[in-house]
Tab-separated table of C-alpha atoms and ligand atoms in Angstrom:
chain	number	residue	atom	x	y	z
A	9	UNK	CA	2.884	-12.574	-19.167
A	10	UNK	CA	1.910	-8.983	-19.940
A	11	UNK	CA	4.308	-6.229	-20.912
A	12	UNK	CA	3.669	-2.509	-21.225
A	13	UNK	CA	4.960	-0.784	-24.350
A	14	UNK	CA	5.402	2.900	-23.731
A	15	UNK	CA	6.381	5.552	-26.262
A	16	UNK	CA	7.956	8.288	-24.167
A	17	UNK	CA	8.137	12.031	-24.578
A	18	UNK	CA	4.401	12.732	-24.941
A	19	UNK	CA	3.078	15.238	-22.421
A	20	UNK	CA	0.137	14.144	-20.264
A	21	UNK	CA	-3.041	16.220	-20.231
A	22	UNK	CA	-6.544	15.815	-18.838
A	23	UNK	CA	-8.061	14.501	-15.653
A	24	UNK	CA	-8.456	11.158	-13.920
A	25	UNK	CA	-10.096	9.935	-10.733
A	26	UNK	CA	-7.712	8.289	-8.309
A	27	UNK	CA	-8.484	4.720	-7.179
A	28	UNK	CA	-9.301	3.658	-3.617
A	29	UNK	CA	-6.335	2.842	-1.390
A	30	UNK	CA	-5.000	-0.710	-1.621
A	31	UNK	CA	-3.435	-0.491	1.807
A	32	UNK	CA	-6.772	0.546	3.341
A	33	UNK	CA	-8.910	-1.926	1.442
A	34	UNK	CA	-6.833	-4.956	2.523
A	35	UNK	CA	-7.072	-4.532	6.334
A	36	UNK	CA	-10.714	-3.439	6.008
A	37	UNK	CA	-11.554	-6.609	4.056
A	38	UNK	CA	-9.884	-8.605	6.858
A	39	UNK	CA	-11.833	-6.566	9.443
A	40	UNK	CA	-15.167	-7.623	7.927
A	41	UNK	CA	-14.560	-10.943	9.729
A	42	UNK	CA	-15.145	-9.271	13.106
A	43	UNK	CA	-18.889	-8.898	12.562
A	44	UNK	CA	-21.453	-11.417	11.342
A	45	UNK	CA	-23.372	-10.505	8.184
A	46	UNK	CA	-22.847	-8.545	4.997
A	47	UNK	CA	-20.512	-5.552	4.700
A	48	UNK	CA	-20.260	-3.384	1.601
A	49	UNK	CA	-16.795	-1.957	0.947
A	50	UNK	CA	-17.023	0.797	-1.660
A	51	UNK	CA	-14.277	2.514	-3.645
A	52	UNK	CA	-12.506	-0.827	-3.372
A	53	UNK	CA	-9.824	-0.922	-6.089
A	54	UNK	CA	-9.721	-3.775	-8.639
A	55	UNK	CA	-6.292	-5.150	-7.928
A	56	UNK	CA	-4.608	-8.513	-7.735
A	57	UNK	CA	-3.983	-8.063	-4.003
A	58	UNK	CA	-7.665	-7.261	-3.404
A	59	UNK	CA	-8.599	-10.391	-5.402
A	60	UNK	CA	-6.239	-12.420	-3.210
A	61	UNK	CA	-7.926	-11.027	-0.077
A	62	UNK	CA	-11.281	-12.028	-1.599
A	63	UNK	CA	-9.980	-15.568	-2.195
A	64	UNK	CA	-8.909	-15.820	1.442
A	65	UNK	CA	-12.338	-14.651	2.640
A	66	UNK	CA	-14.041	-17.155	0.316
A	67	UNK	CA	-11.785	-19.962	1.563
A	68	UNK	CA	-12.746	-19.092	5.153
A	69	UNK	CA	-16.411	-19.604	4.220
A	70	UNK	CA	-17.493	-16.018	3.447
A	71	UNK	CA	-19.547	-15.044	0.439
A	72	UNK	CA	-17.675	-12.444	-1.618
A	73	UNK	CA	-19.087	-10.576	-4.589
A	74	UNK	CA	-17.930	-7.567	-6.566
A	75	UNK	CA	-20.327	-5.076	-8.126
A	76	UNK	CA	-18.593	-2.130	-9.812
A	77	UNK	CA	-16.293	-0.501	-7.294
A	78	UNK	CA	-17.981	-2.226	-4.329
A	79	UNK	CA	-17.083	-5.553	-2.738
A	80	UNK	CA	-19.735	-7.319	-0.630
A	81	UNK	CA	-18.525	-9.707	2.037
A	82	UNK	CA	-20.976	-11.851	3.972
A	83	UNK	CA	-19.173	-13.436	6.901
A	84	UNK	CA	-22.174	-15.282	8.359
A	85	UNK	CA	-21.001	-18.768	7.390
A	86	UNK	CA	-17.335	-18.439	8.341
A	87	UNK	CA	-16.281	-21.996	9.154
A	88	UNK	CA	-12.493	-22.109	8.890
A	89	UNK	CA	-9.674	-20.347	10.666
A	90	UNK	CA	-6.663	-21.322	8.548
A	91	UNK	CA	-5.115	-19.826	5.410
A	92	UNK	CA	-3.454	-22.297	3.009
A	93	UNK	CA	0.150	-21.710	2.043
A	94	UNK	CA	-0.707	-20.995	-1.622
A	95	UNK	CA	-2.918	-18.048	-0.635
A	96	UNK	CA	-0.356	-16.774	1.885
A	97	UNK	CA	2.250	-16.749	-0.860
A	98	UNK	CA	-0.006	-14.794	-3.244
A	99	UNK	CA	0.148	-11.787	-0.994
A	100	UNK	CA	2.627	-11.115	1.793
A	101	UNK	CA	0.171	-8.848	3.571
A	102	UNK	CA	-2.209	-11.795	4.180
A	103	UNK	CA	-0.718	-11.702	7.670
A	104	UNK	CA	-3.221	-8.924	8.329
A	105	UNK	CA	-5.881	-11.658	8.550
A	106	UNK	CA	-4.231	-13.056	11.678
A	107	UNK	CA	-5.688	-10.556	14.176
A	108	UNK	CA	-9.108	-10.660	12.527
A	109	UNK	CA	-9.377	-14.485	12.428
A	110	UNK	CA	-8.182	-14.817	16.042
A	111	UNK	CA	-10.650	-12.085	17.004
A	112	UNK	CA	-13.550	-13.868	15.362
A	113	UNK	CA	-12.691	-17.549	15.934
A	114	UNK	CA	-10.301	-17.577	18.926
A	115	UNK	CA	-7.776	-19.475	16.821
A	116	UNK	CA	-5.871	-19.101	13.563
A	117	UNK	CA	-3.349	-21.052	11.530
A	118	UNK	CA	-1.282	-19.815	8.619
A	119	UNK	CA	2.160	-20.215	7.143
A	120	UNK	CA	4.855	-17.719	8.023
A	121	UNK	CA	4.855	-14.975	5.350
A	122	UNK	CA	8.654	-15.064	4.985
A	123	UNK	CA	10.706	-12.525	3.053
A	124	UNK	CA	9.691	-10.740	-0.106
A	125	UNK	CA	11.207	-8.633	-2.826
A	126	UNK	CA	11.663	-5.728	-0.365
A	127	UNK	CA	13.895	-7.820	1.914
A	128	UNK	CA	13.160	-9.665	5.154
A	129	UNK	CA	9.646	-8.941	6.407
A	130	UNK	CA	9.607	-10.023	10.073
A	131	UNK	CA	6.306	-10.174	11.964
A	132	UNK	CA	7.711	-10.216	15.502
A	133	UNK	CA	5.813	-7.032	16.409
A	134	UNK	CA	2.503	-8.509	15.201
A	135	UNK	CA	3.073	-11.663	17.251
A	136	UNK	CA	4.161	-9.911	20.446
A	137	UNK	CA	1.076	-7.651	20.301
A	138	UNK	CA	-1.158	-10.722	20.004
A	139	UNK	CA	0.729	-12.515	22.801
A	140	UNK	CA	0.165	-9.504	25.069
A	141	UNK	CA	-3.584	-9.981	24.503
A	142	UNK	CA	-3.408	-13.582	25.711
A	143	UNK	CA	-2.905	-15.403	22.399
A	144	UNK	CA	-0.809	-18.557	22.666
A	145	UNK	CA	1.382	-18.684	19.549
A	146	UNK	CA	3.342	-21.725	18.417
A	147	UNK	CA	5.695	-21.404	15.481
A	148	UNK	CA	6.324	-24.867	14.010
A	149	UNK	CA	7.722	-25.867	10.618
A	150	UNK	CA	7.027	-22.487	9.039
A	151	UNK	CA	3.490	-22.386	10.463
A	152	UNK	CA	2.030	-19.959	12.990
A	153	UNK	CA	-0.608	-21.565	15.176
A	154	UNK	CA	-2.586	-19.179	17.385
A	155	UNK	CA	-5.062	-20.068	20.129
A	156	UNK	CA	-6.830	-17.820	22.593
A	157	UNK	CA	-9.475	-19.052	25.035
A	158	UNK	CA	-10.149	-15.449	25.842
A	159	UNK	CA	-8.592	-12.339	24.343
A	160	UNK	CA	-7.923	-9.641	26.919
A	161	UNK	CA	-7.123	-5.964	26.520
A	162	UNK	CA	-3.457	-5.040	27.038
A	163	UNK	CA	-0.985	-2.183	27.001
A	164	UNK	CA	1.112	-2.660	23.891
A	165	UNK	CA	4.150	-0.587	23.099
A	166	UNK	CA	5.474	-1.174	19.591
A	167	UNK	CA	9.260	-0.964	19.197
A	168	UNK	CA	8.638	0.529	15.717
A	169	UNK	CA	5.401	2.082	14.405
A	170	UNK	CA	4.717	-0.843	12.059
A	171	UNK	CA	1.605	-0.351	9.927
A	172	UNK	CA	0.704	-4.055	9.809
A	173	UNK	CA	1.390	-4.701	13.508
A	174	UNK	CA	-0.765	-1.698	14.471
A	175	UNK	CA	-3.584	-3.031	12.277
A	176	UNK	CA	-3.339	-6.596	13.593
A	177	UNK	CA	-3.332	-5.315	17.182
A	178	UNK	CA	-6.392	-3.120	16.476
A	179	UNK	CA	-8.266	-6.050	14.915
A	180	UNK	CA	-7.610	-8.483	17.759
A	181	UNK	CA	-8.216	-5.763	20.404
A	182	UNK	CA	-11.676	-5.099	18.980
A	183	UNK	CA	-12.644	-8.608	20.092
A	184	UNK	CA	-10.736	-8.535	23.413
A	185	UNK	CA	-12.349	-8.017	26.833
A	186	UNK	CA	-11.347	-4.646	28.283
A	187	UNK	CA	-9.245	-1.780	27.016
A	188	UNK	CA	-6.166	-2.029	24.779
A	189	UNK	CA	-3.723	0.823	24.366
A	190	UNK	CA	-1.267	0.706	21.454
A	191	UNK	CA	1.640	3.043	22.025
A	192	UNK	CA	4.038	4.103	19.275
A	193	UNK	CA	1.278	3.102	16.855
A	194	UNK	CA	1.612	3.805	13.131
A	195	UNK	CA	-0.180	7.041	12.182
A	196	UNK	CA	-0.764	6.396	8.464
A	197	UNK	CA	-4.104	7.551	6.963
A	198	UNK	CA	-4.926	3.863	6.312
A	199	UNK	CA	-4.939	3.297	10.095
A	200	UNK	CA	-7.501	6.083	10.488
A	201	UNK	CA	-9.595	4.471	7.737
A	202	UNK	CA	-9.492	1.145	9.583
A	203	UNK	CA	-10.582	2.891	12.794
A	204	UNK	CA	-13.477	4.539	10.919
A	205	UNK	CA	-14.566	1.185	9.504
A	206	UNK	CA	-14.376	-0.569	12.892
A	207	UNK	CA	-16.318	2.224	14.601
A	208	UNK	CA	-18.986	2.074	11.885
A	209	UNK	CA	-19.345	-1.631	12.830
A	210	UNK	CA	-19.917	-0.746	16.499
A	211	UNK	CA	-16.349	-0.900	17.835
A	212	UNK	CA	-14.999	1.830	20.118
A	213	UNK	CA	-11.595	2.876	18.780
A	214	UNK	CA	-9.992	6.284	19.390
A	215	UNK	CA	-6.688	7.945	18.626
A	216	UNK	CA	-5.854	6.594	15.143
A	217	UNK	CA	-3.694	9.168	13.389
A	218	UNK	CA	-1.819	9.786	16.663
A	219	UNK	CA	0.770	7.455	18.166
A	220	UNK	CA	-1.599	6.204	20.904
A	221	UNK	CA	-4.654	4.206	19.911
A	222	UNK	CA	-7.196	3.057	22.490
A	223	UNK	CA	-9.670	0.265	21.825
A	224	UNK	CA	-12.500	-0.679	24.163
A	225	UNK	CA	-13.061	-4.234	23.049
A	226	UNK	CA	-15.774	-6.883	22.965
A	227	UNK	CA	-18.542	-4.557	21.785
A	228	UNK	CA	-21.467	-5.835	19.795
A	229	UNK	CA	-20.224	-5.698	16.184
A	230	UNK	CA	-22.502	-5.442	13.161
A	231	UNK	CA	-21.875	-5.107	9.413
A	232	UNK	CA	-21.684	-1.694	7.725
A	233	UNK	CA	-21.085	0.138	4.449
A	234	UNK	CA	-17.799	1.933	4.097
A	235	UNK	CA	-15.977	4.036	1.496
A	236	UNK	CA	-12.247	3.374	1.239
A	237	UNK	CA	-10.043	6.504	1.252
A	238	UNK	CA	-8.227	7.554	-1.944
A	239	UNK	CA	-4.882	5.924	-2.705
A	240	UNK	CA	-2.191	8.470	-1.838
A	241	UNK	CA	0.565	6.405	-3.465
A	242	UNK	CA	-1.324	5.970	-6.752
A	243	UNK	CA	-1.889	9.762	-6.697
A	244	UNK	CA	1.820	10.357	-6.016
A	245	UNK	CA	2.708	8.056	-8.930
A	246	UNK	CA	0.556	10.036	-11.409
A	247	UNK	CA	2.113	13.289	-10.154
A	248	UNK	CA	5.533	11.768	-10.842
A	249	UNK	CA	4.326	10.702	-14.291
A	250	UNK	CA	3.507	14.307	-15.275
A	251	UNK	CA	6.755	15.483	-13.667
A	252	UNK	CA	8.626	13.126	-16.042
A	253	UNK	CA	6.537	13.360	-19.200
A	254	UNK	CA	5.489	17.029	-18.903
A	255	UNK	CA	1.954	18.346	-19.386
A	256	UNK	CA	-0.860	19.564	-17.171
A	257	UNK	CA	-3.137	17.076	-15.368
A	258	UNK	CA	-5.853	17.090	-12.737
A	259	UNK	CA	-6.267	14.299	-10.200
A	260	UNK	CA	-9.752	14.041	-8.764
A	261	UNK	CA	-10.966	12.372	-5.599
A	262	UNK	CA	-7.720	12.797	-3.652
A	263	UNK	CA	-7.003	13.822	-0.090
A	264	UNK	CA	-4.103	16.238	-0.519
A	265	UNK	CA	-3.282	16.358	3.213
A	266	UNK	CA	-2.278	12.662	2.944
A	267	UNK	CA	0.236	13.738	0.290
A	268	UNK	CA	1.868	16.715	2.030
A	269	UNK	CA	5.401	15.307	2.135
A	270	UNK	CA	5.286	14.215	-1.526
A	271	UNK	CA	3.737	17.488	-2.698
A	272	UNK	CA	6.400	19.534	-0.955
A	273	UNK	CA	9.228	17.545	-2.607
A	274	UNK	CA	7.668	17.817	-6.084
A	275	UNK	CA	6.955	21.533	-5.594
A	276	UNK	CA	10.552	22.059	-4.472
A	277	UNK	CA	11.678	20.359	-7.696
A	278	UNK	CA	9.648	22.902	-9.661
A	279	UNK	CA	6.404	21.071	-10.490
A	280	UNK	CA	3.541	23.567	-10.323
A	281	UNK	CA	0.860	22.233	-7.968
A	282	UNK	CA	-2.540	23.623	-7.129
A	283	UNK	CA	-4.813	21.986	-4.569
A	284	UNK	CA	-8.518	22.759	-4.661
A	285	UNK	CA	-10.864	20.664	-2.507
A	286	UNK	CA	-10.348	17.045	-3.495
A	287	UNK	CA	-8.455	17.832	-6.706
A	288	UNK	CA	-4.789	18.441	-7.408
A	289	UNK	CA	-3.659	20.123	-10.607
A	290	UNK	CA	-0.060	19.453	-11.571
A	291	UNK	CA	1.727	21.183	-14.439
A	292	UNK	CA	5.300	21.022	-15.614
A	293	UNK	CA	6.176	24.506	-16.759
A	294	UNK	CA	9.945	24.117	-17.009
A	295	UNK	CA	12.740	21.642	-16.302
A	296	UNK	CA	12.924	20.318	-12.740
A	297	UNK	CA	15.806	20.747	-10.313
A	298	UNK	CA	17.335	18.732	-7.456
A	299	UNK	CA	15.667	18.667	-4.038
A	300	UNK	CA	17.041	18.346	-0.512
A	301	UNK	CA	17.565	14.812	0.812
A	302	UNK	CA	14.525	12.549	0.441
A	303	UNK	CA	14.414	10.443	3.606
A	304	UNK	CA	11.713	7.802	3.841
A	305	UNK	CA	10.013	7.787	7.238
A	306	UNK	CA	6.814	6.583	8.861
A	307	UNK	CA	3.858	8.912	8.160
A	308	UNK	CA	3.734	11.930	8.095
A	309	UNK	CA	7.302	11.596	6.792
A	310	UNK	CA	8.058	10.871	3.150
A	311	UNK	CA	6.513	7.461	2.240
A	312	UNK	CA	8.799	4.599	1.251
A	313	UNK	CA	6.155	3.626	-1.326
A	314	UNK	CA	6.760	6.891	-3.231
A	315	UNK	CA	10.559	6.669	-3.143
A	316	UNK	CA	10.980	4.793	-6.440
A	317	UNK	CA	8.600	6.953	-8.555
A	318	UNK	CA	10.145	10.160	-7.169
A	319	UNK	CA	13.615	8.791	-7.932
A	320	UNK	CA	12.526	8.304	-11.559
A	321	UNK	CA	11.666	12.026	-11.591
A	322	UNK	CA	14.936	13.145	-10.022
A	323	UNK	CA	16.908	11.015	-12.526
A	324	UNK	CA	16.451	13.837	-15.078
A	325	UNK	CA	16.280	16.825	-12.690
A	326	UNK	CA	19.212	19.302	-12.689
A	327	UNK	CA	21.744	18.569	-9.937
A	328	UNK	CA	22.254	15.853	-7.361
A	329	UNK	CA	19.505	14.436	-5.123
A	330	UNK	CA	20.229	12.131	-2.185
A	331	UNK	CA	17.711	9.469	-1.147
A	332	UNK	CA	17.839	7.672	2.201
A	333	UNK	CA	15.624	4.565	2.498
A	334	UNK	CA	14.941	4.022	6.182
A	335	UNK	CA	11.998	1.598	6.102
A	336	UNK	CA	12.955	-1.422	3.984
A	337	UNK	CA	16.340	-3.092	3.438
A	338	UNK	CA	15.955	-3.861	-0.243
A	339	UNK	CA	14.022	-1.089	-1.894
A	340	UNK	CA	16.483	0.080	-4.536
A	341	UNK	CA	16.016	-2.770	-7.010
A	342	UNK	CA	14.624	-0.380	-9.634
A	343	UNK	CA	17.962	1.484	-9.660
A	344	UNK	CA	19.676	-1.042	-11.946
A	345	UNK	CA	16.828	-0.671	-14.453
A	346	UNK	CA	16.957	3.162	-14.333
A	347	UNK	CA	20.713	2.922	-14.972
A	348	UNK	CA	19.950	0.855	-18.097
A	349	UNK	CA	17.981	3.892	-19.299
A	350	UNK	CA	21.029	6.110	-18.812
A	351	UNK	CA	20.395	7.364	-15.263
A	352	UNK	CA	23.414	8.232	-13.114
A	353	UNK	CA	22.647	6.653	-9.727
A	354	UNK	CA	24.965	5.154	-7.103
A	355	UNK	CA	23.691	3.148	-4.155
A	356	UNK	CA	25.625	2.820	-0.910
A	357	UNK	CA	23.617	0.921	1.702
A	358	UNK	CA	20.541	2.970	2.579
A	359	UNK	CA	21.683	5.899	0.437
A	360	UNK	CA	21.164	6.483	-3.274
A	361	UNK	CA	22.939	9.373	-4.968
A	362	UNK	CA	21.117	10.522	-8.068
A	363	UNK	CA	22.920	12.862	-10.464
A	364	UNK	CA	20.357	14.224	-12.883
A	365	UNK	CA	21.057	13.599	-16.588
A	366	UNK	CA	19.413	15.587	-19.423
A	367	UNK	CA	17.316	12.655	-20.731
A	368	UNK	CA	16.726	8.935	-20.273
A	369	UNK	CA	16.612	6.624	-23.254
A	370	UNK	CA	14.184	3.791	-23.929
A	371	UNK	CA	15.017	0.231	-22.910
A	372	UNK	CA	13.512	-3.152	-22.127
A	373	UNK	CA	12.992	-3.122	-18.378
A	374	UNK	CA	12.051	-5.609	-15.676
A	375	UNK	CA	9.615	-4.608	-12.930
A	376	UNK	CA	11.330	-5.658	-9.763
A	377	UNK	CA	8.458	-5.011	-7.340
A	378	UNK	CA	5.210	-3.033	-7.233
A	379	UNK	CA	6.518	0.513	-6.699
A	380	UNK	CA	9.792	-0.162	-8.528
A	381	UNK	CA	7.711	-1.259	-11.543
A	382	UNK	CA	5.615	1.908	-11.300
A	383	UNK	CA	8.831	3.950	-11.268
A	384	UNK	CA	9.910	2.328	-14.557
A	385	UNK	CA	6.585	3.267	-16.166
A	386	UNK	CA	7.082	6.842	-14.909
A	387	UNK	CA	10.645	6.950	-16.280
A	388	UNK	CA	9.570	5.426	-19.633
A	389	UNK	CA	6.888	8.122	-20.073
A	390	UNK	CA	9.633	10.746	-20.040
A	391	UNK	CA	12.256	8.802	-22.006
A	392	UNK	CA	13.069	9.066	-25.685
A	393	UNK	CA	11.736	6.186	-27.796
A	394	UNK	CA	9.699	3.066	-27.006
A	395	UNK	CA	10.346	1.233	-23.757
A	396	UNK	CA	9.022	-2.141	-22.810
A	397	UNK	CA	8.216	-2.763	-19.130
A	398	UNK	CA	8.056	-6.502	-18.355
A	399	UNK	CA	6.634	-8.367	-15.337
A	400	UNK	CA	3.615	-6.077	-15.183
A	401	UNK	CA	2.033	-8.482	-12.687
A	402	UNK	CA	3.959	-6.643	-9.949
A	403	UNK	CA	2.370	-3.342	-11.007
A	404	UNK	CA	-1.107	-4.913	-11.223
A	405	UNK	CA	-0.892	-5.709	-7.495
A	406	UNK	CA	-1.325	-2.034	-6.681
A	407	UNK	CA	-2.525	-0.038	-9.698
A	408	UNK	CA	-5.971	-0.423	-11.195
A	409	UNK	CA	-5.237	-0.808	-14.919
A	410	UNK	CA	-2.377	1.670	-14.960
A	411	UNK	CA	-2.410	1.829	-18.776
A	412	UNK	CA	-6.096	2.850	-18.931
A	413	UNK	CA	-5.501	5.828	-16.635
A	414	UNK	CA	-2.402	6.880	-18.570
A	415	UNK	CA	-4.179	6.475	-21.927
A	416	UNK	CA	-6.878	8.834	-20.643
A	417	UNK	CA	-4.123	11.348	-20.030
A	418	UNK	CA	-2.857	10.973	-23.589
A	419	UNK	CA	0.096	8.655	-23.020
A	420	UNK	CA	1.058	6.263	-25.800
A	421	UNK	CA	0.985	3.010	-23.866
A	422	UNK	CA	-0.348	-0.440	-24.596
A	423	UNK	CA	-0.482	-3.751	-22.810
A	424	UNK	CA	0.682	-6.708	-24.837
A	425	UNK	CA	0.260	-10.299	-23.690
A	426	UNK	CA	3.345	-12.262	-24.656
B	24	EPU	N1	8.887	-4.722	10.843
B	24	EPU	C1	9.523	-5.494	11.782
B	24	EPU	N2	8.752	-6.348	12.539
B	24	EPU	C2	7.397	-6.435	12.374
B	24	EPU	C3	6.778	-5.639	11.405
B	24	EPU	C4	7.546	-4.772	10.648
B	24	EPU	O1	10.738	-5.441	11.957
B	24	EPU	O2	6.768	-7.229	13.094
B	24	EPU	C5	9.714	-3.809	10.008
B	24	EPU	C6	9.630	-4.220	8.522
B	24	EPU	O3	10.542	-5.239	8.224
B	24	EPU	C7	9.954	-2.932	7.815
B	24	EPU	C8	9.336	-1.873	8.741
B	24	EPU	O4	9.160	-2.521	10.012
B	24	EPU	O5	11.338	-2.755	7.753
B	24	EPU	C9	8.033	-1.294	8.263
B	24	EPU	O6	7.075	-2.310	8.104
B	24	EPU	P1	5.513	-2.108	8.319
B	24	EPU	O7	5.045	-3.205	9.207
B	24	EPU	O8	5.220	-0.697	8.725
B	24	EPU	O9	4.981	-2.330	6.858
B	24	EPU	P2	3.846	-3.326	6.394
B	24	EPU	O10	2.674	-3.218	7.274
B	24	EPU	O11	4.427	-4.661	6.140
B	24	EPU	C10	2.677	-1.512	4.909
B	24	EPU	C11	2.265	-1.391	3.471
B	24	EPU	C12	3.510	-1.254	2.611
B	24	EPU	C13	4.270	-0.009	3.055
B	24	EPU	C14	4.614	-0.115	4.554
B	24	EPU	C15	5.297	1.126	5.103
B	24	EPU	C16	0.222	-2.667	3.412
B	24	EPU	C17	-0.519	-3.842	2.925
B	24	EPU	N3	1.513	-2.578	3.091
B	24	EPU	O12	3.486	-2.683	4.982
B	24	EPU	O13	3.057	-1.074	1.284
B	24	EPU	O14	5.457	0.110	2.316
B	24	EPU	O15	3.399	-0.341	5.304
B	24	EPU	O16	4.517	2.241	4.908
B	24	EPU	O17	-0.363	-1.797	4.069
B	24	EPU	C18	3.199	-1.119	-1.058
B	24	EPU	O18	2.018	-0.738	-1.088
B	24	EPU	O19	3.944	-1.141	-2.072
B	24	EPU	C19	3.766	-1.552	0.223
B	24	EPU	C20	4.869	-2.293	0.306
């Protein structure tokens, strides 16, 4: 088990390039199944979740190889359509393979993903979208068994703009006869990236980024090369790190428009931000102050994935900041750990009330989940003394060697295997 030892109170300075987006890379790796042959996915981050996606592809019969930041997937010899329980449990978002496997093979079998550290994670919207396209779905003994003699285009209206359900519907619709319209679709940048990948493979998908996506299915699909978009949540996390630790950093290779809601909150708190092309410069000139309520919402609203790191920032900002978590039921598990560092935070249901304190103190902390763990690293960078962040495996699911990037910025951080 690895732990991160972090000596807080050292300002961050310098520049780093931001990794490719985990939440784009995963559905795109699944989407490689829809064409036969070798795809090259570039700017593909080295993460545990990406490795798990690679293991699933290999299990299905694909050849998977990494070279630098590129992952090659050759789907020619795909010969299975099931995902074993062990691989499903490695990564909850494996459910994204459902639409792609059904699209390619006409059948799929996997275990139900179940809940996770963020609370219950139902997939009813994924399944009803697939059913609308003619997929027969049996749910037996924790397994989902899908069969479709022929996938057909459908009008799908999602009750909530779920990211995963939108992606699964897009993947299956690419292989379906006729036109599919997804209404109330998620509008996240990762959905646009998936559309761009599918279109580069010969699909005809329009409207991603709006709440109506149209797919003309059953086109001839071929492999392609694709560059994954930058990771907006990793970028947001590094901005929070400088907001806590102080200093002056430059993030390179970012798309700042994907970060509008986060940038406006951090600017309101007093972080000085300057966007130029694909770089963001962030400098902490003075102490930060409270911001108006931070309400997590589907994109372009404030992202739930940035809630925990921004809370770590507001823990030492002057005044009281209210957070409202509207996306997941159980996304305040980092709060108990921040309180151990001296933060003044009260949670009531969806609401967290954060009263800024002058400083946090070091502590031994448990990462509770991916973004909660990242928030503890952010808080530790600004705290007095040496903190120890345990269960780093959660953080490794979404951040490409977080300590290497922070070391480049001058942080005093080291990974210790215990
Ligand atoms: N939901 C349902 N039924 C469904 C699907 C979703 O009720 O069939 C509910 C969920 O329970 C949740 C809400 O809808 O309360 C939002 O879920 P969504 O489906 O949009 O999320 P997801 O696709 O499971 C992706 C990201 C998450 C990110 C969310 C929201 C990936 C691999 N994961 O999850 O990323 O928080 O969208 O933006 O793309 C992370 O990176 O740390 C992470 C958790």
